[in-house]
Short mmCIF file of C-alpha atoms in Angstrom, two decimals:
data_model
loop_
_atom_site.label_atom_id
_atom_site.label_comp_id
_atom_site.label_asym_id
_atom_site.label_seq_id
_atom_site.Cartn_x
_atom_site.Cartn_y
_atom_site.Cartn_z
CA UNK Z 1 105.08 95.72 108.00
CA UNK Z 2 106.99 99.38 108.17
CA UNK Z 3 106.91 102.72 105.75
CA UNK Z 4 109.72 103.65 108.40
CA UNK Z 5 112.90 104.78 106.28
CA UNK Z 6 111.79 103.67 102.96
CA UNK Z 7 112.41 106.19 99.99
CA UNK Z 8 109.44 107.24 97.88
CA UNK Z 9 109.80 109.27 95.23
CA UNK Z 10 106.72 110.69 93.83
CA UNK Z 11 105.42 112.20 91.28
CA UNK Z 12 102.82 115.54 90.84
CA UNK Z 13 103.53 115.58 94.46
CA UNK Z 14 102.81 119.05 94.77
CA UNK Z 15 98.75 119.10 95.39
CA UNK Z 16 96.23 116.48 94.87
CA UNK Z 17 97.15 112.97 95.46
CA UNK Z 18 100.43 113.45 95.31
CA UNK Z 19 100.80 115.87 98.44
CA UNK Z 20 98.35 114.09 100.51
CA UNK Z 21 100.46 111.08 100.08
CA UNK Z 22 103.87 112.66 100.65
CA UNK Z 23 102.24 114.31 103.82
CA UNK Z 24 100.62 110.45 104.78
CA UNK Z 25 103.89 108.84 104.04
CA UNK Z 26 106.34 111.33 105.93
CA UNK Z 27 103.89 110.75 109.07
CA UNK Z 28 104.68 107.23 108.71
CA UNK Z 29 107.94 107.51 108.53
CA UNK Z 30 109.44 107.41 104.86
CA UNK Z 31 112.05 109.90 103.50
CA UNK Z 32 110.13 111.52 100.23
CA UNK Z 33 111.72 112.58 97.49
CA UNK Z 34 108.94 114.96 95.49
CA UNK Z 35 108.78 115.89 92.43
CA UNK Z 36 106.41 118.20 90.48
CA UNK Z 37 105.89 121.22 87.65
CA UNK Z 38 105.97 123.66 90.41
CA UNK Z 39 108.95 123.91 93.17
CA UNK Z 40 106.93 126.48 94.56
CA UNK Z 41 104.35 123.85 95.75
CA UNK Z 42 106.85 121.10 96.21
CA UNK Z 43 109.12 123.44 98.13
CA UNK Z 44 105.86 124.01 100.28
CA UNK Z 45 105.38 120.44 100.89
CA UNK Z 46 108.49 119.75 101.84
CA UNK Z 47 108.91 122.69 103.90
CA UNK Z 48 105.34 121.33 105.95
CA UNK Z 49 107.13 117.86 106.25
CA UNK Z 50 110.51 119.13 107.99
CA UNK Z 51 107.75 121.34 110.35
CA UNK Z 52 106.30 118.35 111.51
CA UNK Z 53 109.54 116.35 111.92
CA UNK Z 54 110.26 114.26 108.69
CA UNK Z 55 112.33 114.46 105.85
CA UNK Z 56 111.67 115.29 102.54
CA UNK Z 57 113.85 116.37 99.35
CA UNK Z 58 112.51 118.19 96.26
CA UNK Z 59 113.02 118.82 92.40
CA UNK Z 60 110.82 120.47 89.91
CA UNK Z 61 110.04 117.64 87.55
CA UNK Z 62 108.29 117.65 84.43
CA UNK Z 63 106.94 114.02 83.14
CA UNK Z 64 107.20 114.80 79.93
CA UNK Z 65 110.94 115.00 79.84
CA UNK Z 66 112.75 111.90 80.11
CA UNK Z 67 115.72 113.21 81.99
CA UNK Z 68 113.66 115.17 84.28
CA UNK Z 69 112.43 111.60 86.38
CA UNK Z 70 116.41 110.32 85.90
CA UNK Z 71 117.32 113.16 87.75
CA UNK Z 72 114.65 113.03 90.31
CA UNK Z 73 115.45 109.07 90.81
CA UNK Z 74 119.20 110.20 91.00
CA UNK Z 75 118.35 112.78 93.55
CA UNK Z 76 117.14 109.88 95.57
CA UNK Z 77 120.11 108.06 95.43
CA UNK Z 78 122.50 110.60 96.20
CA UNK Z 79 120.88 111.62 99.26
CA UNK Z 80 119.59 108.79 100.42
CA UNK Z 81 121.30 105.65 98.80
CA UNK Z 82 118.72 104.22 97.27
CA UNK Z 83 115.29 103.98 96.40
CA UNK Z 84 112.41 101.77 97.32
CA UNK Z 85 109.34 103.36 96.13
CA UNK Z 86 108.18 105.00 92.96
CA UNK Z 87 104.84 106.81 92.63
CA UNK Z 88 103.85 107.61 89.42
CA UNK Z 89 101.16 109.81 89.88
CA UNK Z 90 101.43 112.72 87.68
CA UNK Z 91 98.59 113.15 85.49
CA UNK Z 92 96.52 115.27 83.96
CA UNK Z 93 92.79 115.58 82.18
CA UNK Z 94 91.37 118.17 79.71
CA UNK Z 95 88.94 115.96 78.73
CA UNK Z 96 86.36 116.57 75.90
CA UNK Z 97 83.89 115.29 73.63
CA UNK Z 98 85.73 113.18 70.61
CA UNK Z 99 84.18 116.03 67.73
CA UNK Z 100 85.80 118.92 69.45
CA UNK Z 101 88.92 118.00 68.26
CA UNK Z 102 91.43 118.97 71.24
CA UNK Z 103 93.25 116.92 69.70
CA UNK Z 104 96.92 119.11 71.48
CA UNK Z 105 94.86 117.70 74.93
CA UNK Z 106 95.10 114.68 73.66
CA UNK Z 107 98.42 114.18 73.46
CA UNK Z 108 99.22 116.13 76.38
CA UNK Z 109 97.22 113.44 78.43
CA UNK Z 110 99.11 110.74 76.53
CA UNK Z 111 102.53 112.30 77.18
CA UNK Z 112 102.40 113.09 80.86
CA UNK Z 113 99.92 110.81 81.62
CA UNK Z 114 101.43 107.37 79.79
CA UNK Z 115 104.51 108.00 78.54
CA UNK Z 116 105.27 110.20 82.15
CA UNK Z 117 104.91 107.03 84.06
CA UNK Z 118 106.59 105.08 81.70
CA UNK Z 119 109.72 107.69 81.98
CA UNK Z 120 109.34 107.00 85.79
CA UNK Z 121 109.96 103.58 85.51
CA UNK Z 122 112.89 103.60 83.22
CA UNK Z 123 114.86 105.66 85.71
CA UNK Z 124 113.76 103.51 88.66
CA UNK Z 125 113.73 99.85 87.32
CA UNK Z 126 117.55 100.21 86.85
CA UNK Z 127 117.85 101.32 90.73
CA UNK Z 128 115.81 98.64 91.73
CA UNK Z 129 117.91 95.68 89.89
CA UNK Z 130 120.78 96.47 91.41
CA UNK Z 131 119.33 96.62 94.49
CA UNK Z 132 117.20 93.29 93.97
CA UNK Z 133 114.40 95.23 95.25
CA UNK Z 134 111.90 97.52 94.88
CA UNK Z 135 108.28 99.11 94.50
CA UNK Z 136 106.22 100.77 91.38
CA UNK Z 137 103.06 102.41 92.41
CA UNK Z 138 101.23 103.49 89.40
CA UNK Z 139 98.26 105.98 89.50
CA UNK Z 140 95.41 105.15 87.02
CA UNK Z 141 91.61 105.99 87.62
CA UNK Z 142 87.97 104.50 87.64
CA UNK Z 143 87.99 106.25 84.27
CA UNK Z 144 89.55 103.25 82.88
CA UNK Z 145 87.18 100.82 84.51
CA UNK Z 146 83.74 102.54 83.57
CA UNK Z 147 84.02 103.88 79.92
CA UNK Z 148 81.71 107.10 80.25
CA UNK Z 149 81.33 110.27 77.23
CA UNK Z 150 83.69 113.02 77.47
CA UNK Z 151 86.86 110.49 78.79
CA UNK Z 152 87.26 108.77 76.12
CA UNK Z 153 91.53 109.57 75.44
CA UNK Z 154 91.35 110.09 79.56
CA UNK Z 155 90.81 106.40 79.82
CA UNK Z 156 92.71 105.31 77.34
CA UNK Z 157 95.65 106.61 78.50
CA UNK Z 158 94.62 105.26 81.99
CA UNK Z 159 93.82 101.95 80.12
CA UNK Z 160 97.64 102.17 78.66
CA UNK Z 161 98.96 102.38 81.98
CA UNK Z 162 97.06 99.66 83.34
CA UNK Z 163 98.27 97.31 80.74
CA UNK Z 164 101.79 98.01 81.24
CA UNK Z 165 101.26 98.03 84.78
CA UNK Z 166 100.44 94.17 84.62
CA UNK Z 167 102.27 93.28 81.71
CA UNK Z 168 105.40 95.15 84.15
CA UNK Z 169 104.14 92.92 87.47
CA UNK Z 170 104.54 89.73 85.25
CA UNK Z 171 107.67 90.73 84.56
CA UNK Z 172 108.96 91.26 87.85
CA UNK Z 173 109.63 88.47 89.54
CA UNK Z 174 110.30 88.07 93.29
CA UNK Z 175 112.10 90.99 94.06
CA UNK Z 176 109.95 93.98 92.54
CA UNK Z 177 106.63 94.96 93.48
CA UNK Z 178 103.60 96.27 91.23
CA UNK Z 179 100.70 97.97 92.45
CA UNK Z 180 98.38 100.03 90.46
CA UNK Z 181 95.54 102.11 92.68
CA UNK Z 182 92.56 103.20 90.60
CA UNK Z 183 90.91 106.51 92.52
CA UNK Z 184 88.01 107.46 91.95
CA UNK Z 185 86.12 111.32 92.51
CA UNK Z 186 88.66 112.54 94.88
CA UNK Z 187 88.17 115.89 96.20
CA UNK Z 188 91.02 117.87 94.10
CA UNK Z 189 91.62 120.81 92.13
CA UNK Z 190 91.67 118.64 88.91
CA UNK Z 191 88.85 119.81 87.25
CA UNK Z 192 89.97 123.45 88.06
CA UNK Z 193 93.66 122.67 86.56
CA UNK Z 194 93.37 120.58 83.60
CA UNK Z 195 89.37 121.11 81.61
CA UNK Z 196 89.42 123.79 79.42
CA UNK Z 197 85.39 123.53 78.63
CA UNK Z 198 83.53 125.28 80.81
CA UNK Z 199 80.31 123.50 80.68
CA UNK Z 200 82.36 120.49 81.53
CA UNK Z 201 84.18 121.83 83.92
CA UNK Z 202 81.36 122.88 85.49
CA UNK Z 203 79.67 119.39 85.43
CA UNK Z 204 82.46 118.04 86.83
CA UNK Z 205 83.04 120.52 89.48
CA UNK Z 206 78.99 119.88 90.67
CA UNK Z 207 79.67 116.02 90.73
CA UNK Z 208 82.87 116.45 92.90
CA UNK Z 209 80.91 118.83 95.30
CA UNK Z 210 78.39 116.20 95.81
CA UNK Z 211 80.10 113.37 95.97
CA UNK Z 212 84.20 113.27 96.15
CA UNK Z 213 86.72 111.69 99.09
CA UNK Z 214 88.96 113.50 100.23
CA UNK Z 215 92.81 113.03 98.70
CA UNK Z 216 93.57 111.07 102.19
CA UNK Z 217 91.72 108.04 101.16
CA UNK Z 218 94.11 107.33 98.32
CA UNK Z 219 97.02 108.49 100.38
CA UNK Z 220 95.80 105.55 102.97
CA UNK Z 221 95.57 102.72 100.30
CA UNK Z 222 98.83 103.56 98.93
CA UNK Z 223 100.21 103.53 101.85
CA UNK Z 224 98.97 100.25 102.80
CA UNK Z 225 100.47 98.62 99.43
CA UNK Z 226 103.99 99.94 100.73
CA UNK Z 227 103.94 98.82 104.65
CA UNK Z 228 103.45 95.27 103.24
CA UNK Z 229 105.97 92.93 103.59
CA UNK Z 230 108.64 92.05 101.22
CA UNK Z 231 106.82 89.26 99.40
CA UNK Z 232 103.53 90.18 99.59
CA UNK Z 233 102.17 92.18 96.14
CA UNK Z 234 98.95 94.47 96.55
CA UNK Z 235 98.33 94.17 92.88
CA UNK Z 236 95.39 96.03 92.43
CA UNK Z 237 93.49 98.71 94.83
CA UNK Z 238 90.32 100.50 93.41
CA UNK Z 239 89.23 103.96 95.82
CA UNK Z 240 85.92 105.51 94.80
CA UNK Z 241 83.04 107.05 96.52
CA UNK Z 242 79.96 104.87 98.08
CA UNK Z 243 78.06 107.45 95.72
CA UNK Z 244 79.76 106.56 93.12
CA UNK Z 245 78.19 104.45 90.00
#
């Protein structure tokens, strides 16, 4: 049960989720390979890793374009040699009310947030057959679990992802691994980056005060799907508040 020298790739690794597990995972030993919109805040997480003794490669990486996650899986390969983790974990969430018609947020949830994770895995799953092993880690969100107003394409897309997630773990057989971790409120500028209405942002913004986890706690369960051995599969991991409904 080690994270010691595995290769993780992940993605929207520059704040969030994303850099508190690159930061958990280099502690524990893994070589990360980070990828994100901004190399100014992947650079920065990288440059924090080497400080404190690990190892950690960059590329800016945008979800949305196919080649963009084939070149940050082949980044992986070619300094490292392979790859044994993928964290899909980009994502994003301007979400709205169905009648205000945002309907360009829309699909940008559905591209980076569905068909980015899907782009993930068609770079990796080829890696990991010729391997004959490997990891997916996909991101989703309690948003998919309790259907509230206001997240209605939010969870679908999360919904999406789940589906392929487990359609994708009966696939597998014995020699890849399928995880998908569900966080809840996590304390993160996601409200800040992605709504674009301000009443809403600021509802969400009050809720996270009062009740979000810090970024760590996913960072942990993650974490704890990887150091598994070989043949055991943490399908499934759900991280909310105690607050939380």
């Amino acid at each position: 049960m080690t994270i010691e020298n595995k290769v993780v790739a992940i993605t929207g690794a520059g704040r969030g989720i994303g850099r508190a597990t690159a930061l958990h995972l280099a502690a524990r030993g893994a070589r990360l390979v980070l990828g994100a919109r901004s190399e100014a805040e992947i650079a920065a997480v990288a440059e924090t890793i080497d400080e404190a003794g690990g190892e950690a490669v960059f590329r800016a990486t945008d979800v949305t374009r196919r080649a963009d996650l084939q070149a940050l899986v082949d980044l992986a390969c070619a300094r490292y040699g392979r790859l044994d983790v993928i964290v899909n974990n980009a994502g994003i969430g301007p979400i709205s009310r169905f009648d205000a018609l945002r309907v360009e947020e829309w699909d940008a949830m559905i591209d980076v947030n569905l068909k980015g994770a899907l782009y993930g895995l068609a770079a990796a799953l080829p890696v990991f057959a010729a391997q004959q092993t490997g990891h997916v880690v996909n991101v989703i969100s309690t948003a998919g679990i309790k259907i509230v107003p206001t997240m209605g394409v939010y969870a679908a897309t999360k919904n999406a992802l789940r589906t392929a997630t487990e359609a994708l773990r009966q696939e597998s057989g014995a020699n890849l691994r399928v995880t998908e971790v569900s966080p809840g409120f996590i304390d993160t500028g996601f409200a800040d980056a992605s709504i674009t209405d301000p009443d809403l942002k600021a509802a969400i913004q009050e809720r996270r005060h009062a009740i979000a986890i810090a970024p760590d706690s996913i960072a942990r369960a993650i974490g704890f799907a990887i150091e598994q051995p070989d043949d055991v599969e943490i399908g499934s991991i759900v991280v909310r508040p105690t607050a939380q409904d």
